[in-house]
């Protein structure tokens, strides 16, 4: 794969596209705690992995417009915040998502007059998850639509999956977004448990396979249905390549 820049990347927070207000993403990480299990008969440390974590840090520009940086981030909620980073807007490109507690909203004013805010989001319960974009950045449907598929190259895996949905807008009654898989990119079936709750307005959801051994076939796609004239959303999907527990 060729080297790539971060031009055209984006960042979504709790159903808002804040990409135009993000000066830079300082860190996207999934640190792992290590536990010292060194026996007294050893001459060097022995360690095993402990709790998985995750973090997304960003620096934002000051924007007071409705739905932009300041109105969206000024309150630090007690509830979870969903943060999704996308690399470019190509279907199947990498994406990272986090169910997080936001811990800071710190303002800095430079000598030149620029006002920026430091925002920190730390994982809650699941750690940082890397996956692929099942929508090309944000997708807009005006009626129920079968999305274009993403080829995951390997025939299938049996280690479960996780998926994130960010809904930015819904005009109409509701939209239901679900994920389907296929072995041949022709015959499709609903991926078991991979239907998000019907969305009536902007919001976020995370779902995961009911079983850690759930099978996902080679091709996956996003399907929308419902009564709506406009639905704008983004989906990130992670097909596990090894056993994962939460």
mmCIF file of C-alpha atoms in Angstrom:
data_model
loop_
_atom_site.group_PDB
_atom_site.id
_atom_site.type_symbol
_atom_site.label_atom_id
_atom_site.label_comp_id
_atom_site.label_asym_id
_atom_site.label_seq_id
_atom_site.Cartn_x
_atom_site.Cartn_y
_atom_site.Cartn_z
ATOM 1 C CA UNK A 1 0.000 0.000 0.000
ATOM 2 C CA UNK A 2 1.245 3.477 -0.850
ATOM 3 C CA UNK A 3 1.950 6.000 1.869
ATOM 4 C CA UNK A 4 -0.918 8.405 2.452
ATOM 5 C CA UNK A 5 -1.475 11.822 3.965
ATOM 6 C CA UNK A 6 -4.242 12.827 6.332
ATOM 7 C CA UNK A 7 -5.755 15.298 3.885
ATOM 8 C CA UNK A 8 -9.532 15.003 3.693
ATOM 9 C CA UNK A 9 -9.908 13.169 6.996
ATOM 10 C CA UNK A 10 -12.843 13.788 9.297
ATOM 11 C CA UNK A 11 -14.057 13.504 12.865
ATOM 12 C CA UNK A 12 -17.611 12.975 14.115
ATOM 13 C CA UNK A 13 -18.728 13.544 17.706
ATOM 14 C CA UNK A 14 -22.129 12.436 18.996
ATOM 15 C CA UNK A 15 -23.924 12.845 15.676
ATOM 16 C CA UNK A 16 -22.188 16.087 14.660
ATOM 17 C CA UNK A 17 -19.624 16.448 11.889
ATOM 18 C CA UNK A 18 -16.931 18.619 13.478
ATOM 19 C CA UNK A 19 -14.328 17.966 10.782
ATOM 20 C CA UNK A 20 -14.153 21.599 9.693
ATOM 21 C CA UNK A 21 -13.473 22.737 13.270
ATOM 22 C CA UNK A 22 -10.701 20.259 14.075
ATOM 23 C CA UNK A 23 -7.262 21.861 13.846
ATOM 24 C CA UNK A 24 -5.506 18.579 14.450
ATOM 25 C CA UNK A 25 -5.967 15.136 15.925
ATOM 26 C CA UNK A 26 -3.219 14.879 18.521
ATOM 27 C CA UNK A 27 -3.595 11.220 19.370
ATOM 28 C CA UNK A 28 -5.602 8.140 18.481
ATOM 29 C CA UNK A 29 -4.370 5.326 20.666
ATOM 30 C CA UNK A 30 -5.237 2.018 22.273
ATOM 31 C CA UNK A 31 -2.754 1.583 25.114
ATOM 32 C CA UNK A 32 -2.687 -1.692 27.016
ATOM 33 C CA UNK A 33 -1.968 -2.052 30.685
ATOM 34 C CA UNK A 34 0.647 -4.652 31.587
ATOM 35 C CA UNK A 35 0.715 -6.703 34.766
ATOM 36 C CA UNK A 36 3.969 -7.670 36.410
ATOM 37 C CA UNK A 37 3.948 -11.440 37.011
ATOM 38 C CA UNK A 38 7.673 -11.855 37.581
ATOM 39 C CA UNK A 39 8.554 -14.893 39.649
ATOM 40 C CA UNK A 40 11.353 -14.786 42.188
ATOM 41 C CA UNK A 41 13.257 -17.294 40.075
ATOM 42 C CA UNK A 42 13.455 -14.890 37.110
ATOM 43 C CA UNK A 43 16.290 -12.511 36.195
ATOM 44 C CA UNK A 44 14.104 -10.249 34.048
ATOM 45 C CA UNK A 45 10.536 -9.008 34.209
ATOM 46 C CA UNK A 46 7.629 -11.176 33.112
ATOM 47 C CA UNK A 47 4.488 -9.322 32.056
ATOM 48 C CA UNK A 48 1.046 -10.188 30.750
ATOM 49 C CA UNK A 49 -1.484 -7.886 29.151
ATOM 50 C CA UNK A 50 -4.094 -6.273 31.342
ATOM 51 C CA UNK A 51 -6.972 -3.904 30.628
ATOM 52 C CA UNK A 52 -7.380 -2.462 27.130
ATOM 53 C CA UNK A 53 -7.876 1.314 26.885
ATOM 54 C CA UNK A 54 -8.439 3.930 24.206
ATOM 55 C CA UNK A 55 -8.059 7.654 23.677
ATOM 56 C CA UNK A 56 -8.755 10.301 21.052
ATOM 57 C CA UNK A 57 -7.320 13.773 21.673
ATOM 58 C CA UNK A 58 -7.984 16.726 19.417
ATOM 59 C CA UNK A 59 -7.425 20.453 19.152
ATOM 60 C CA UNK A 60 -10.395 22.437 17.869
ATOM 61 C CA UNK A 61 -11.009 25.885 16.435
ATOM 62 C CA UNK A 62 -13.547 28.174 18.137
ATOM 63 C CA UNK A 63 -16.869 28.022 16.280
ATOM 64 C CA UNK A 64 -20.106 29.166 17.949
ATOM 65 C CA UNK A 65 -22.456 28.187 15.091
ATOM 66 C CA UNK A 66 -25.269 25.791 15.999
ATOM 67 C CA UNK A 67 -24.133 22.183 15.587
ATOM 68 C CA UNK A 68 -20.455 23.110 15.439
ATOM 69 C CA UNK A 69 -17.540 22.883 17.857
ATOM 70 C CA UNK A 70 -18.482 25.139 20.765
ATOM 71 C CA UNK A 71 -22.187 24.257 21.200
ATOM 72 C CA UNK A 72 -21.375 20.553 20.780
ATOM 73 C CA UNK A 73 -18.398 20.302 23.134
ATOM 74 C CA UNK A 74 -18.803 23.076 25.731
ATOM 75 C CA UNK A 75 -20.646 20.838 28.177
ATOM 76 C CA UNK A 76 -18.715 17.857 29.521
ATOM 77 C CA UNK A 77 -21.485 15.292 30.021
ATOM 78 C CA UNK A 78 -21.719 12.534 32.618
ATOM 79 C CA UNK A 79 -22.959 10.193 29.897
ATOM 80 C CA UNK A 80 -20.866 8.530 27.190
ATOM 81 C CA UNK A 81 -19.784 10.321 24.034
ATOM 82 C CA UNK A 82 -19.224 8.559 20.713
ATOM 83 C CA UNK A 83 -16.229 9.754 18.695
ATOM 84 C CA UNK A 84 -15.500 8.488 15.179
ATOM 85 C CA UNK A 85 -12.427 9.280 13.090
ATOM 86 C CA UNK A 86 -12.454 8.561 9.369
ATOM 87 C CA UNK A 87 -9.443 8.443 7.052
ATOM 88 C CA UNK A 88 -10.598 10.006 3.808
ATOM 89 C CA UNK A 89 -14.002 9.354 2.285
ATOM 90 C CA UNK A 90 -13.378 6.143 0.372
ATOM 91 C CA UNK A 91 -15.569 3.147 1.100
ATOM 92 C CA UNK A 92 -13.524 0.563 2.997
ATOM 93 C CA UNK A 93 -10.958 3.077 4.252
ATOM 94 C CA UNK A 94 -9.771 2.824 7.868
ATOM 95 C CA UNK A 95 -11.828 4.358 10.648
ATOM 96 C CA UNK A 96 -11.560 4.388 14.430
ATOM 97 C CA UNK A 97 -14.370 4.712 16.942
ATOM 98 C CA UNK A 98 -14.605 5.167 20.670
ATOM 99 C CA UNK A 99 -17.286 5.093 23.341
ATOM 100 C CA UNK A 100 -15.748 7.596 25.703
ATOM 101 C CA UNK A 101 -15.892 9.931 28.647
ATOM 102 C CA UNK A 102 -14.862 13.425 27.639
ATOM 103 C CA UNK A 103 -12.561 14.776 30.315
ATOM 104 C CA UNK A 104 -11.510 18.233 29.135
ATOM 105 C CA UNK A 105 -12.450 21.327 27.137
ATOM 106 C CA UNK A 106 -9.523 23.658 27.732
ATOM 107 C CA UNK A 107 -9.199 26.969 25.908
ATOM 108 C CA UNK A 108 -5.955 28.533 24.723
ATOM 109 C CA UNK A 109 -5.557 31.976 23.138
ATOM 110 C CA UNK A 110 -2.331 32.529 21.239
ATOM 111 C CA UNK A 111 -0.463 35.845 20.976
ATOM 112 C CA UNK A 112 -1.745 36.066 17.408
ATOM 113 C CA UNK A 113 -5.334 35.916 18.676
ATOM 114 C CA UNK A 114 -6.219 32.347 17.692
ATOM 115 C CA UNK A 115 -8.604 30.606 20.099
ATOM 116 C CA UNK A 116 -8.370 26.817 20.274
ATOM 117 C CA UNK A 117 -9.686 24.156 22.627
ATOM 118 C CA UNK A 118 -8.053 20.919 23.748
ATOM 119 C CA UNK A 119 -10.534 18.038 23.892
ATOM 120 C CA UNK A 120 -9.779 14.663 25.435
ATOM 121 C CA UNK A 121 -11.933 11.537 25.076
ATOM 122 C CA UNK A 122 -11.015 8.424 27.065
ATOM 123 C CA UNK A 123 -12.513 5.020 26.397
ATOM 124 C CA UNK A 124 -15.289 3.626 28.556
ATOM 125 C CA UNK A 125 -15.814 -0.160 28.637
ATOM 126 C CA UNK A 126 -14.659 -1.113 25.124
ATOM 127 C CA UNK A 127 -11.340 0.537 24.315
ATOM 128 C CA UNK A 128 -10.521 2.067 20.939
ATOM 129 C CA UNK A 129 -11.727 0.056 17.953
ATOM 130 C CA UNK A 130 -10.248 0.253 14.458
ATOM 131 C CA UNK A 131 -12.401 -0.839 11.548
ATOM 132 C CA UNK A 132 -13.439 0.154 8.045
ATOM 133 C CA UNK A 133 -15.854 2.708 6.666
ATOM 134 C CA UNK A 134 -19.012 1.018 5.412
ATOM 135 C CA UNK A 135 -20.151 4.416 4.182
ATOM 136 C CA UNK A 136 -17.960 6.708 2.107
ATOM 137 C CA UNK A 137 -17.626 9.305 4.835
ATOM 138 C CA UNK A 138 -21.174 10.548 5.396
ATOM 139 C CA UNK A 139 -23.863 8.869 3.298
ATOM 140 C CA UNK A 140 -27.156 10.532 2.367
ATOM 141 C CA UNK A 141 -30.141 8.341 1.440
ATOM 142 C CA UNK A 142 -33.451 9.743 0.201
ATOM 143 C CA UNK A 143 -35.149 6.341 0.305
ATOM 144 C CA UNK A 144 -34.291 2.815 1.440
ATOM 145 C CA UNK A 145 -30.992 1.896 -0.218
ATOM 146 C CA UNK A 146 -28.681 -1.090 -0.588
ATOM 147 C CA UNK A 147 -25.181 0.301 -0.195
ATOM 148 C CA UNK A 148 -22.090 -0.664 -2.153
ATOM 149 C CA UNK A 149 -20.207 -3.596 -0.675
ATOM 150 C CA UNK A 150 -16.786 -3.695 0.962
ATOM 151 C CA UNK A 151 -14.540 -6.658 0.170
ATOM 152 C CA UNK A 152 -12.726 -7.839 3.307
ATOM 153 C CA UNK A 153 -10.602 -10.167 1.127
ATOM 154 C CA UNK A 154 -10.561 -13.212 3.421
ATOM 155 C CA UNK A 155 -13.440 -15.643 2.947
ATOM 156 C CA UNK A 156 -14.836 -15.408 6.475
ATOM 157 C CA UNK A 157 -13.910 -15.091 10.121
ATOM 158 C CA UNK A 158 -15.572 -16.443 13.255
ATOM 159 C CA UNK A 159 -14.487 -14.010 15.953
ATOM 160 C CA UNK A 160 -17.498 -11.681 16.082
ATOM 161 C CA UNK A 161 -17.809 -8.024 15.097
ATOM 162 C CA UNK A 162 -18.605 -4.514 16.346
ATOM 163 C CA UNK A 163 -20.269 -1.603 14.532
ATOM 164 C CA UNK A 164 -20.789 2.108 15.161
ATOM 165 C CA UNK A 165 -23.474 4.378 13.721
ATOM 166 C CA UNK A 166 -23.519 8.171 13.714
ATOM 167 C CA UNK A 167 -26.754 9.715 12.423
ATOM 168 C CA UNK A 168 -26.481 13.399 11.513
ATOM 169 C CA UNK A 169 -29.991 14.133 10.275
ATOM 170 C CA UNK A 170 -33.331 12.434 9.574
ATOM 171 C CA UNK A 171 -36.242 13.986 7.701
ATOM 172 C CA UNK A 172 -39.340 11.820 8.009
ATOM 173 C CA UNK A 173 -40.502 9.216 10.506
ATOM 174 C CA UNK A 174 -37.365 7.119 10.985
ATOM 175 C CA UNK A 175 -34.501 5.301 9.312
ATOM 176 C CA UNK A 176 -33.262 1.817 10.175
ATOM 177 C CA UNK A 177 -29.664 1.013 9.279
ATOM 178 C CA UNK A 178 -28.427 -2.571 9.180
ATOM 179 C CA UNK A 179 -25.436 -4.559 7.951
ATOM 180 C CA UNK A 180 -25.583 -7.499 5.579
ATOM 181 C CA UNK A 181 -22.889 -9.972 4.544
ATOM 182 C CA UNK A 182 -22.281 -12.211 1.559
ATOM 183 C CA UNK A 183 -19.880 -14.924 0.473
ATOM 184 C CA UNK A 184 -20.024 -14.040 -3.228
ATOM 185 C CA UNK A 185 -21.061 -10.346 -3.405
ATOM 186 C CA UNK A 186 -24.340 -11.455 -4.946
ATOM 187 C CA UNK A 187 -26.468 -13.364 -2.444
ATOM 188 C CA UNK A 188 -26.997 -11.253 0.674
ATOM 189 C CA UNK A 189 -28.331 -11.948 4.158
ATOM 190 C CA UNK A 190 -28.771 -9.822 7.253
ATOM 191 C CA UNK A 191 -25.821 -10.198 9.594
ATOM 192 C CA UNK A 192 -27.307 -11.602 12.784
ATOM 193 C CA UNK A 193 -27.868 -8.852 15.359
ATOM 194 C CA UNK A 194 -26.445 -6.156 13.070
ATOM 195 C CA UNK A 195 -29.510 -3.915 12.848
ATOM 196 C CA UNK A 196 -29.283 -0.604 14.663
ATOM 197 C CA UNK A 197 -32.339 0.725 16.460
ATOM 198 C CA UNK A 198 -34.523 2.874 14.190
ATOM 199 C CA UNK A 199 -33.326 6.488 14.366
ATOM 200 C CA UNK A 200 -35.784 9.380 14.369
ATOM 201 C CA UNK A 201 -33.214 12.136 14.794
ATOM 202 C CA UNK A 202 -29.472 12.695 15.073
ATOM 203 C CA UNK A 203 -27.736 10.298 17.456
ATOM 204 C CA UNK A 204 -25.217 7.507 17.921
ATOM 205 C CA UNK A 205 -25.233 3.765 18.527
ATOM 206 C CA UNK A 206 -22.781 0.911 19.055
ATOM 207 C CA UNK A 207 -23.709 -2.732 18.566
ATOM 208 C CA UNK A 208 -21.748 -5.973 18.636
ATOM 209 C CA UNK A 209 -22.213 -9.637 17.822
ATOM 210 C CA UNK A 210 -24.126 -11.660 20.396
ATOM 211 C CA UNK A 211 -21.400 -14.292 20.247
ATOM 212 C CA UNK A 212 -17.633 -13.906 20.254
ATOM 213 C CA UNK A 213 -17.559 -16.710 17.659
ATOM 214 C CA UNK A 214 -20.071 -15.145 15.256
ATOM 215 C CA UNK A 215 -19.151 -15.606 11.594
ATOM 216 C CA UNK A 216 -18.820 -12.715 9.155
ATOM 217 C CA UNK A 217 -18.489 -13.533 5.469
ATOM 218 C CA UNK A 218 -16.187 -11.876 2.953
ATOM 219 C CA UNK A 219 -18.392 -9.005 1.720
ATOM 220 C CA UNK A 220 -20.355 -6.563 3.862
ATOM 221 C CA UNK A 221 -22.660 -3.647 3.053
ATOM 222 C CA UNK A 222 -24.994 -1.155 4.734
ATOM 223 C CA UNK A 223 -28.715 -1.204 3.986
ATOM 224 C CA UNK A 224 -31.192 1.493 4.977
ATOM 225 C CA UNK A 225 -34.977 1.271 5.238
ATOM 226 C CA UNK A 226 -37.841 3.230 6.759
ATOM 227 C CA UNK A 227 -40.064 6.209 6.066
ATOM 228 C CA UNK A 228 -37.861 9.187 5.315
ATOM 229 C CA UNK A 229 -36.926 11.641 2.578
ATOM 230 C CA UNK A 230 -33.432 12.373 3.882
ATOM 231 C CA UNK A 231 -31.169 10.369 6.161
ATOM 232 C CA UNK A 232 -27.519 11.272 6.635
ATOM 233 C CA UNK A 233 -25.312 8.842 8.532
ATOM 234 C CA UNK A 234 -21.919 7.136 8.798
ATOM 235 C CA UNK A 235 -21.099 3.535 9.736
ATOM 236 C CA UNK A 236 -17.844 1.987 10.930
ATOM 237 C CA UNK A 237 -17.505 -1.802 11.061
ATOM 238 C CA UNK A 238 -14.884 -3.972 12.722
ATOM 239 C CA UNK A 239 -14.680 -7.667 11.829
ATOM 240 C CA UNK A 240 -12.465 -9.227 14.488
ATOM 241 C CA UNK A 241 -9.513 -11.226 13.220
ATOM 242 C CA UNK A 242 -8.916 -12.843 16.617
ATOM 243 C CA UNK A 243 -10.918 -13.603 19.735
ATOM 244 C CA UNK A 244 -12.012 -10.466 21.621
ATOM 245 C CA UNK A 245 -13.667 -10.092 25.018
ATOM 246 C CA UNK A 246 -15.190 -6.985 26.581
#
